[in-house]
Amino acid sequence: MVNNRGPIDTRLALTGKDGALYSDDGTMLATCETFQTQVNVTNAKYQPLGDAQEHEVFQSYGVTLSFTEIVITDERFMSEFFEGMTTGVMPSWNFQGVVYGRNGSEQRMNYRQCVPSGAIDLQNLTVGDLLKRAWSMFVNEPPELQKLLTA
């Protein structure tokens, strides 16, 4: 067999039920159906004289956090967001993303100074489906990796 790692123990594979999104005070945001954080890296291209190949050097990065919540009540996010639209001072939130491993280990990341960015659902209705609201945030501090998963 060429790939001897192929038949890895699939009982250890993790799914969405193995993770959660928490507010900064440790409250699980139980109405969140999905969450995702992404980093977008931007490089500057350069090409020295006499070199046919382009090169890149790190320039900047940006982190976004998005999540979809199931609408049960208008919790603090919606109230604070509407207050921000009224006053012109948008709220800033802190979050913790956690993935729990099968062996009791966990991967934990902190996201601080998250501000609304991009499209945010105010109302989103589909016949026959749960009411959901999508949020998009920009993370203004570098994410902090607190713990790593172990196998």
mmCIF file of C-alpha atoms in Angstrom, residues 9-146:
data_model
loop_
_atom_site.group_PDB
_atom_site.id
_atom_site.type_symbol
_atom_site.label_atom_id
_atom_site.label_comp_id
_atom_site.label_asym_id
_atom_site.label_seq_id
_atom_site.Cartn_x
_atom_site.Cartn_y
_atom_site.Cartn_z
ATOM 1 C CA ASP A 9 -9.426 5.791 12.349
ATOM 2 C CA THR A 10 -12.510 7.684 11.142
ATOM 3 C CA ARG A 11 -14.011 7.503 14.628
ATOM 4 C CA LEU A 12 -11.625 10.353 15.483
ATOM 5 C CA ALA A 13 -12.897 12.641 12.686
ATOM 6 C CA LEU A 14 -14.551 15.786 14.050
ATOM 7 C CA THR A 15 -17.819 17.374 12.912
ATOM 8 C CA GLY A 16 -19.788 20.520 13.678
ATOM 9 C CA LYS A 17 -21.202 18.989 16.855
ATOM 10 C CA ASP A 18 -17.675 18.962 18.283
ATOM 11 C CA GLY A 19 -17.309 22.735 18.389
ATOM 12 C CA ALA A 20 -18.949 25.865 19.732
ATOM 13 C CA LEU A 21 -18.749 29.630 19.634
ATOM 14 C CA TYR A 22 -18.650 31.483 22.952
ATOM 15 C CA SER A 23 -18.946 35.131 23.912
ATOM 16 C CA ASP A 24 -16.071 36.753 25.784
ATOM 17 C CA ASP A 25 -17.685 35.987 29.153
ATOM 18 C CA GLY A 26 -17.757 32.251 28.360
ATOM 19 C CA THR A 27 -21.449 32.043 27.447
ATOM 20 C CA MET A 28 -22.046 29.513 24.673
ATOM 21 C CA LEU A 29 -23.833 31.131 21.761
ATOM 22 C CA ALA A 30 -26.133 28.130 21.527
ATOM 23 C CA THR A 31 -28.296 29.582 18.773
ATOM 24 C CA CYS A 32 -25.340 29.682 16.362
ATOM 25 C CA GLU A 33 -25.763 27.116 13.620
ATOM 26 C CA THR A 34 -22.431 27.754 11.893
ATOM 27 C CA PHE A 35 -19.317 29.824 12.419
ATOM 28 C CA GLN A 36 -16.206 30.312 10.354
ATOM 29 C CA THR A 37 -13.045 32.365 10.693
ATOM 30 C CA GLN A 38 -10.778 33.042 7.766
ATOM 31 C CA VAL A 39 -7.529 34.882 7.272
ATOM 32 C CA ASN A 40 -6.847 36.682 3.997
ATOM 33 C CA VAL A 41 -3.127 37.171 3.359
ATOM 34 C CA THR A 42 -1.995 39.939 0.989
ATOM 35 C CA ASN A 43 1.487 39.901 -0.493
ATOM 36 C CA ALA A 44 3.306 42.588 -2.454
ATOM 37 C CA LYS A 45 4.736 41.405 -5.768
ATOM 38 C CA TYR A 46 8.137 42.461 -6.973
ATOM 39 C CA GLN A 47 10.394 41.541 -9.847
ATOM 40 C CA PRO A 48 14.048 42.528 -9.666
ATOM 41 C CA LEU A 49 15.806 43.645 -12.823
ATOM 42 C CA GLY A 50 17.212 40.749 -14.766
ATOM 43 C CA ASP A 51 14.882 38.182 -13.144
ATOM 44 C CA ALA A 52 12.046 36.749 -15.248
ATOM 45 C CA GLN A 53 10.269 35.395 -12.196
ATOM 46 C CA GLU A 54 7.884 37.384 -10.002
ATOM 47 C CA HIS A 55 8.321 37.149 -6.246
ATOM 48 C CA GLU A 56 6.061 37.987 -3.315
ATOM 49 C CA VAL A 57 6.687 39.272 0.168
ATOM 50 C CA PHE A 58 4.171 39.423 3.007
ATOM 51 C CA GLN A 59 2.368 42.739 3.234
ATOM 52 C CA SER A 60 -0.722 42.349 5.418
ATOM 53 C CA TYR A 61 -3.513 40.078 6.573
ATOM 54 C CA GLY A 62 -7.120 40.448 7.607
ATOM 55 C CA VAL A 63 -9.260 38.090 9.686
ATOM 56 C CA THR A 64 -13.014 37.709 9.287
ATOM 57 C CA LEU A 65 -15.475 35.858 11.476
ATOM 58 C CA SER A 66 -18.898 34.929 10.174
ATOM 59 C CA PHE A 67 -21.677 32.997 11.818
ATOM 60 C CA THR A 68 -25.298 32.106 11.269
ATOM 61 C CA GLU A 69 -27.647 32.196 14.201
ATOM 62 C CA ILE A 70 -31.065 30.641 14.450
ATOM 63 C CA VAL A 71 -33.548 33.369 15.360
ATOM 64 C CA ILE A 72 -35.240 32.534 18.653
ATOM 65 C CA THR A 73 -35.147 35.936 20.311
ATOM 66 C CA ASP A 74 -33.432 39.187 19.415
ATOM 67 C CA GLU A 75 -30.457 38.782 21.673
ATOM 68 C CA ARG A 76 -27.813 41.330 22.544
ATOM 69 C CA PHE A 77 -26.140 41.332 19.112
ATOM 70 C CA MET A 78 -29.210 42.696 17.349
ATOM 71 C CA SER A 79 -29.931 45.266 20.081
ATOM 72 C CA GLU A 80 -26.333 46.502 20.139
ATOM 73 C CA PHE A 81 -26.163 46.547 16.336
ATOM 74 C CA PHE A 82 -29.324 48.668 16.019
ATOM 75 C CA GLU A 83 -28.021 51.008 18.711
ATOM 76 C CA GLY A 84 -24.831 51.349 16.666
ATOM 77 C CA MET A 85 -26.805 52.223 13.524
ATOM 78 C CA THR A 86 -28.682 54.878 15.510
ATOM 79 C CA THR A 87 -25.661 56.424 17.275
ATOM 80 C CA GLY A 88 -23.075 55.898 14.539
ATOM 81 C CA VAL A 89 -20.831 53.999 16.989
ATOM 82 C CA MET A 90 -20.772 50.335 16.050
ATOM 83 C CA PRO A 91 -20.331 47.704 18.761
ATOM 84 C CA SER A 92 -17.185 45.646 19.217
ATOM 85 C CA TRP A 93 -17.409 42.040 20.452
ATOM 86 C CA ASN A 94 -15.009 39.343 21.608
ATOM 87 C CA PHE A 95 -15.498 35.644 20.820
ATOM 88 C CA GLN A 96 -13.923 32.273 21.558
ATOM 89 C CA GLY A 97 -14.056 29.482 18.989
ATOM 90 C CA VAL A 98 -13.613 25.980 20.443
ATOM 91 C CA VAL A 99 -13.302 22.526 18.878
ATOM 92 C CA TYR A 100 -13.408 19.575 21.274
ATOM 93 C CA GLY A 101 -11.334 16.467 20.472
ATOM 94 C CA ARG A 102 -12.374 12.895 21.196
ATOM 95 C CA ASN A 103 -9.552 12.513 23.726
ATOM 96 C CA GLY A 104 -10.566 15.479 25.885
ATOM 97 C CA SER A 105 -8.199 17.925 24.180
ATOM 98 C CA GLU A 106 -9.493 21.143 22.680
ATOM 99 C CA GLN A 107 -8.494 23.763 20.149
ATOM 100 C CA ARG A 108 -9.359 27.221 21.472
ATOM 101 C CA MET A 109 -8.930 30.538 19.657
ATOM 102 C CA ASN A 110 -9.809 34.040 20.857
ATOM 103 C CA TYR A 111 -11.115 36.725 18.484
ATOM 104 C CA ARG A 112 -11.060 40.252 19.916
ATOM 105 C CA GLN A 113 -12.468 43.589 18.792
ATOM 106 C CA CYS A 114 -14.805 42.044 16.219
ATOM 107 C CA VAL A 115 -16.802 44.742 14.452
ATOM 108 C CA PRO A 116 -19.679 44.345 11.991
ATOM 109 C CA SER A 117 -18.385 44.263 8.415
ATOM 110 C CA GLY A 118 -20.057 43.442 5.118
ATOM 111 C CA ALA A 119 -23.571 42.082 4.705
ATOM 112 C CA ILE A 120 -25.569 41.305 7.863
ATOM 113 C CA ASP A 121 -29.049 39.795 7.768
ATOM 114 C CA LEU A 122 -31.679 41.890 9.501
ATOM 115 C CA GLN A 123 -34.517 39.566 8.490
ATOM 116 C CA ASN A 124 -34.155 36.461 6.353
ATOM 117 C CA LEU A 125 -37.275 34.363 5.772
ATOM 118 C CA THR A 126 -37.710 31.202 3.716
ATOM 119 C CA VAL A 127 -40.960 29.247 3.627
ATOM 120 C CA GLY A 128 -40.599 25.928 5.437
ATOM 121 C CA ASP A 129 -37.183 26.748 6.942
ATOM 122 C CA LEU A 130 -35.966 28.008 10.294
ATOM 123 C CA LEU A 131 -35.443 31.746 10.594
ATOM 124 C CA LYS A 132 -31.725 32.431 10.445
ATOM 125 C CA ARG A 133 -29.549 35.512 10.554
ATOM 126 C CA ALA A 134 -26.063 35.713 9.037
ATOM 127 C CA TRP A 135 -23.435 37.929 10.659
ATOM 128 C CA SER A 136 -20.127 39.078 9.232
ATOM 129 C CA MET A 137 -17.376 40.548 11.407
ATOM 130 C CA PHE A 138 -13.882 41.891 10.910
ATOM 131 C CA VAL A 139 -11.438 40.877 13.649
ATOM 132 C CA ASN A 140 -9.290 43.881 14.610
ATOM 133 C CA GLU A 141 -6.765 42.094 16.834
ATOM 134 C CA PRO A 142 -4.640 39.130 15.801
ATOM 135 C CA PRO A 143 -6.411 35.866 16.741
ATOM 136 C CA GLU A 144 -4.935 34.236 19.805
ATOM 137 C CA LEU A 145 -4.334 30.491 19.730
ATOM 138 C CA GLN A 146 -4.766 29.268 23.318
#
